[in-house]
């Protein structure tokens, strides 16, 4: 499957910015930007994660960038498929780096051996029932020093023992993004979902989660178009959960 190479043809490199996502969203309000354009920062002073969390990485060590997309073909109620496509692109990229135990943790954390290596923050602006713009923010730990990483994080350096060239890695990530963006455009949603689910933590083998004050073993049995996850307990009970309605505890 080959992409059409639109992602990363234009790259705006910033030395320091609060957040590449914030910057990209503000720029889009002022001017048109070519689809696939990347806003990349050497340093983010207020990098943002999902649900109002922070994304921290030391200057020049890792990839922190946002991709501008105009997925007007994607109905608003199917926007989670963009998130699946981006997760799969990062998954494939990391597999090509020789990392074997990569999984996607719903909704879109990329995990290697129980530690997070990459995070995705997608922000959209809508026009009626269509997506006018999507800003796909990606934080990918590349050369973060293993001694300085938190116990729940990892980096390409920590996993491979080698320093990587950021520019070359960005180029490779873009190729994988192109491939999955092209697949998304074909509208093969079931195929995308199947691929996503095959890489997802908790599919097939039960994982412990905390819901309220209760620890429960669950399996992921489906993902709704809305992005919500369907979890099944050992006793056959199941429920549909949104982000932050439970916590993974593995
Ligand atoms: C998460 O896992 O919570 C999402 C993290 C997303 C971080 C990236 S870094 C580039 C872009 N700019 C931001 O402020 N956030 C995203």
PDB file of C-alpha atoms in Angstrom, residues 82-223:
ATOM      1  CA  UNK A  82      -8.310   9.504  11.606  1.00  0.00           C
ATOM      2  CA  UNK A  83      -7.022   8.791  15.078  1.00  0.00           C
ATOM      3  CA  UNK A  84      -6.823   5.077  14.232  1.00  0.00           C
ATOM      4  CA  UNK A  85      -4.927   5.849  11.016  1.00  0.00           C
ATOM      5  CA  UNK A  86      -2.367   8.006  12.841  1.00  0.00           C
ATOM      6  CA  UNK A  87      -1.894   5.404  15.602  1.00  0.00           C
ATOM      7  CA  UNK A  88      -1.324   2.699  12.992  1.00  0.00           C
ATOM      8  CA  UNK A  89       1.206   4.862  11.148  1.00  0.00           C
ATOM      9  CA  UNK A  90       3.236   5.345  14.336  1.00  0.00           C
ATOM     10  CA  UNK A  91       2.908   1.664  15.173  1.00  0.00           C
ATOM     11  CA  UNK A  92       4.263   0.646  11.749  1.00  0.00           C
ATOM     12  CA  UNK A  93       7.042   3.215  11.932  1.00  0.00           C
ATOM     13  CA  UNK A  94       8.209   1.825  15.284  1.00  0.00           C
ATOM     14  CA  UNK A  95       8.092  -1.739  13.993  1.00  0.00           C
ATOM     15  CA  UNK A  96      10.436  -0.726  11.163  1.00  0.00           C
ATOM     16  CA  UNK A  97      12.845   0.493  13.838  1.00  0.00           C
ATOM     17  CA  UNK A  98      13.067  -3.083  15.102  1.00  0.00           C
ATOM     18  CA  UNK A  99      10.856  -2.640  18.161  1.00  0.00           C
ATOM     19  CA  UNK A 100       8.870  -5.826  18.626  1.00  0.00           C
ATOM     20  CA  UNK A 101       6.546  -5.254  21.565  1.00  0.00           C
ATOM     21  CA  UNK A 102       4.682  -2.194  20.340  1.00  0.00           C
ATOM     22  CA  UNK A 103       0.981  -1.881  21.167  1.00  0.00           C
ATOM     23  CA  UNK A 104      -1.634   0.805  20.843  1.00  0.00           C
ATOM     24  CA  UNK A 105      -3.355   1.632  24.100  1.00  0.00           C
ATOM     25  CA  UNK A 106      -6.852   2.912  23.413  1.00  0.00           C
ATOM     26  CA  UNK A 107      -7.495   5.570  22.352  1.00  0.00           C
ATOM     27  CA  UNK A 108      -4.116   6.454  20.861  1.00  0.00           C
ATOM     28  CA  UNK A 109      -1.127   6.004  23.128  1.00  0.00           C
ATOM     29  CA  UNK A 110       1.749   4.164  21.557  1.00  0.00           C
ATOM     30  CA  UNK A 111       3.359   1.833  24.055  1.00  0.00           C
ATOM     31  CA  UNK A 112       6.521  -0.231  24.043  1.00  0.00           C
ATOM     32  CA  UNK A 113       6.906  -2.746  26.858  1.00  0.00           C
ATOM     33  CA  UNK A 114       4.394  -0.944  29.081  1.00  0.00           C
ATOM     34  CA  UNK A 115       5.997   2.464  28.547  1.00  0.00           C
ATOM     35  CA  UNK A 116       4.678   5.285  26.413  1.00  0.00           C
ATOM     36  CA  UNK A 117       6.846   6.299  23.469  1.00  0.00           C
ATOM     37  CA  UNK A 118       4.409   8.523  21.560  1.00  0.00           C
ATOM     38  CA  UNK A 119       1.225  10.484  22.055  1.00  0.00           C
ATOM     39  CA  UNK A 120      -1.272  11.955  19.627  1.00  0.00           C
ATOM     40  CA  UNK A 121      -3.488  14.996  20.048  1.00  0.00           C
ATOM     41  CA  UNK A 122      -5.918  15.632  17.198  1.00  0.00           C
ATOM     42  CA  UNK A 123      -7.891  18.868  17.132  1.00  0.00           C
ATOM     43  CA  UNK A 124     -10.466  19.612  14.479  1.00  0.00           C
ATOM     44  CA  UNK A 125     -12.485  22.517  13.199  1.00  0.00           C
ATOM     45  CA  UNK A 126     -15.822  21.546  11.740  1.00  0.00           C
ATOM     46  CA  UNK A 127     -18.012  22.977   9.005  1.00  0.00           C
ATOM     47  CA  UNK A 128     -21.490  21.507   9.271  1.00  0.00           C
ATOM     48  CA  UNK A 129     -21.152  17.741   8.999  1.00  0.00           C
ATOM     49  CA  UNK A 130     -17.626  17.806   7.587  1.00  0.00           C
ATOM     50  CA  UNK A 131     -14.179  18.296   9.019  1.00  0.00           C
ATOM     51  CA  UNK A 132     -12.681  21.492   7.702  1.00  0.00           C
ATOM     52  CA  UNK A 133      -9.264  21.084   9.301  1.00  0.00           C
ATOM     53  CA  UNK A 134      -7.589  18.541  11.488  1.00  0.00           C
ATOM     54  CA  UNK A 135      -4.410  19.398  13.335  1.00  0.00           C
ATOM     55  CA  UNK A 136      -2.680  16.135  14.145  1.00  0.00           C
ATOM     56  CA  UNK A 137      -0.185  16.739  16.941  1.00  0.00           C
ATOM     57  CA  UNK A 138       2.416  14.070  17.490  1.00  0.00           C
ATOM     58  CA  UNK A 139       4.966  13.804  20.272  1.00  0.00           C
ATOM     59  CA  UNK A 140       7.455  11.008  19.637  1.00  0.00           C
ATOM     60  CA  UNK A 141      10.290  10.360  22.065  1.00  0.00           C
ATOM     61  CA  UNK A 142      13.400   9.848  19.989  1.00  0.00           C
ATOM     62  CA  UNK A 143      16.655  10.707  21.749  1.00  0.00           C
ATOM     63  CA  UNK A 144      15.326  11.173  25.278  1.00  0.00           C
ATOM     64  CA  UNK A 145      17.957   9.980  27.723  1.00  0.00           C
ATOM     65  CA  UNK A 146      16.741   6.806  29.462  1.00  0.00           C
ATOM     66  CA  UNK A 147      17.988   8.173  32.815  1.00  0.00           C
ATOM     67  CA  UNK A 148      15.824  11.261  32.478  1.00  0.00           C
ATOM     68  CA  UNK A 149      12.628   9.534  31.408  1.00  0.00           C
ATOM     69  CA  UNK A 150       9.819   8.919  33.855  1.00  0.00           C
ATOM     70  CA  UNK A 151       9.172   5.277  34.702  1.00  0.00           C
ATOM     71  CA  UNK A 152       6.122   5.219  32.455  1.00  0.00           C
ATOM     72  CA  UNK A 153       7.886   6.641  29.382  1.00  0.00           C
ATOM     73  CA  UNK A 154      10.437   5.377  26.908  1.00  0.00           C
ATOM     74  CA  UNK A 155      12.218   6.598  23.781  1.00  0.00           C
ATOM     75  CA  UNK A 156      13.781   5.215  20.629  1.00  0.00           C
ATOM     76  CA  UNK A 157      17.191   5.745  22.222  1.00  0.00           C
ATOM     77  CA  UNK A 158      16.145   3.837  25.352  1.00  0.00           C
ATOM     78  CA  UNK A 159      14.808   0.971  23.242  1.00  0.00           C
ATOM     79  CA  UNK A 160      17.586   0.689  20.660  1.00  0.00           C
ATOM     80  CA  UNK A 161      20.618   2.178  22.400  1.00  0.00           C
ATOM     81  CA  UNK A 162      21.189   4.415  19.376  1.00  0.00           C
ATOM     82  CA  UNK A 163      20.862   8.138  18.725  1.00  0.00           C
ATOM     83  CA  UNK A 164      18.645   8.870  15.730  1.00  0.00           C
ATOM     84  CA  UNK A 165      18.639  11.800  13.334  1.00  0.00           C
ATOM     85  CA  UNK A 166      15.407  13.734  13.936  1.00  0.00           C
ATOM     86  CA  UNK A 167      15.040  14.918  10.353  1.00  0.00           C
ATOM     87  CA  UNK A 168      15.418  11.422   8.924  1.00  0.00           C
ATOM     88  CA  UNK A 169      12.967  10.010  11.469  1.00  0.00           C
ATOM     89  CA  UNK A 170      10.408  12.706  10.705  1.00  0.00           C
ATOM     90  CA  UNK A 171      10.679  11.861   7.027  1.00  0.00           C
ATOM     91  CA  UNK A 172      10.026   8.174   7.763  1.00  0.00           C
ATOM     92  CA  UNK A 173       7.085   8.942  10.037  1.00  0.00           C
ATOM     93  CA  UNK A 174       5.577  11.075   7.245  1.00  0.00           C
ATOM     94  CA  UNK A 175       5.762   8.168   4.823  1.00  0.00           C
ATOM     95  CA  UNK A 176       3.773   5.987   7.199  1.00  0.00           C
ATOM     96  CA  UNK A 177       1.283   8.783   7.805  1.00  0.00           C
ATOM     97  CA  UNK A 178       0.837   9.173   4.052  1.00  0.00           C
ATOM     98  CA  UNK A 179       0.118   5.471   3.644  1.00  0.00           C
ATOM     99  CA  UNK A 180      -2.600   5.426   6.285  1.00  0.00           C
ATOM    100  CA  UNK A 181      -4.065   8.760   5.247  1.00  0.00           C
ATOM    101  CA  UNK A 182      -4.432   7.338   1.724  1.00  0.00           C
ATOM    102  CA  UNK A 183      -6.183   4.270   3.173  1.00  0.00           C
ATOM    103  CA  UNK A 184      -8.505   6.509   5.174  1.00  0.00           C
ATOM    104  CA  UNK A 185      -9.363   8.393   1.964  1.00  0.00           C
ATOM    105  CA  UNK A 186     -10.457   5.179   0.277  1.00  0.00           C
ATOM    106  CA  UNK A 187     -13.144   4.869   2.959  1.00  0.00           C
ATOM    107  CA  UNK A 188     -12.106   1.336   3.981  1.00  0.00           C
ATOM    108  CA  UNK A 189     -13.215   1.924   7.550  1.00  0.00           C
ATOM    109  CA  UNK A 190     -13.684  -1.739   8.458  1.00  0.00           C
ATOM    110  CA  UNK A 191     -10.173  -2.578   7.289  1.00  0.00           C
ATOM    111  CA  UNK A 192      -8.744   0.295   9.308  1.00  0.00           C
ATOM    112  CA  UNK A 193     -10.664  -0.781  12.389  1.00  0.00           C
ATOM    113  CA  UNK A 194      -9.575  -4.397  12.031  1.00  0.00           C
ATOM    114  CA  UNK A 195      -5.942  -3.355  11.737  1.00  0.00           C
ATOM    115  CA  UNK A 196      -6.245  -0.990  14.675  1.00  0.00           C
ATOM    116  CA  UNK A 197      -7.899  -3.626  16.841  1.00  0.00           C
ATOM    117  CA  UNK A 198      -5.253  -6.187  15.971  1.00  0.00           C
ATOM    118  CA  UNK A 199      -2.618  -3.886  17.510  1.00  0.00           C
ATOM    119  CA  UNK A 200      -4.690  -2.843  20.498  1.00  0.00           C
ATOM    120  CA  UNK A 201      -3.831  -3.667  24.083  1.00  0.00           C
ATOM    121  CA  UNK A 202      -6.520  -5.780  25.743  1.00  0.00           C
ATOM    122  CA  UNK A 203      -7.872  -7.407  22.603  1.00  0.00           C
ATOM    123  CA  UNK A 204      -7.899 -11.176  23.088  1.00  0.00           C
ATOM    124  CA  UNK A 205      -6.164 -11.129  26.426  1.00  0.00           C
ATOM    125  CA  UNK A 206      -7.742  -9.568  29.539  1.00  0.00           C
ATOM    126  CA  UNK A 207      -6.257  -6.470  31.097  1.00  0.00           C
ATOM    127  CA  UNK A 208      -6.941  -4.985  34.492  1.00  0.00           C
ATOM    128  CA  UNK A 209      -8.697  -1.623  34.581  1.00  0.00           C
ATOM    129  CA  UNK A 210     -10.011   0.538  37.390  1.00  0.00           C
ATOM    130  CA  UNK A 211     -13.541   1.810  37.100  1.00  0.00           C
ATOM    131  CA  UNK A 212     -14.681   3.945  39.999  1.00  0.00           C
ATOM    132  CA  UNK A 213     -13.163   2.132  42.984  1.00  0.00           C
ATOM    133  CA  UNK A 214     -13.262  -1.301  41.427  1.00  0.00           C
ATOM    134  CA  UNK A 215     -10.509  -3.219  39.706  1.00  0.00           C
ATOM    135  CA  UNK A 216     -11.826  -5.430  36.914  1.00  0.00           C
ATOM    136  CA  UNK A 217     -10.354  -7.689  34.259  1.00  0.00           C
ATOM    137  CA  UNK A 218     -11.677  -6.755  30.844  1.00  0.00           C
ATOM    138  CA  UNK A 219     -11.179  -7.454  27.180  1.00  0.00           C
ATOM    139  CA  UNK A 220     -11.630  -4.874  24.442  1.00  0.00           C
ATOM    140  CA  UNK A 221     -14.326  -6.289  22.189  1.00  0.00           C
ATOM    141  CA  UNK A 222     -15.144  -3.373  19.905  1.00  0.00           C
ATOM    142  CA  UNK A 223     -14.541   0.270  19.072  1.00  0.00           C
TER     143      UNK A 223
END
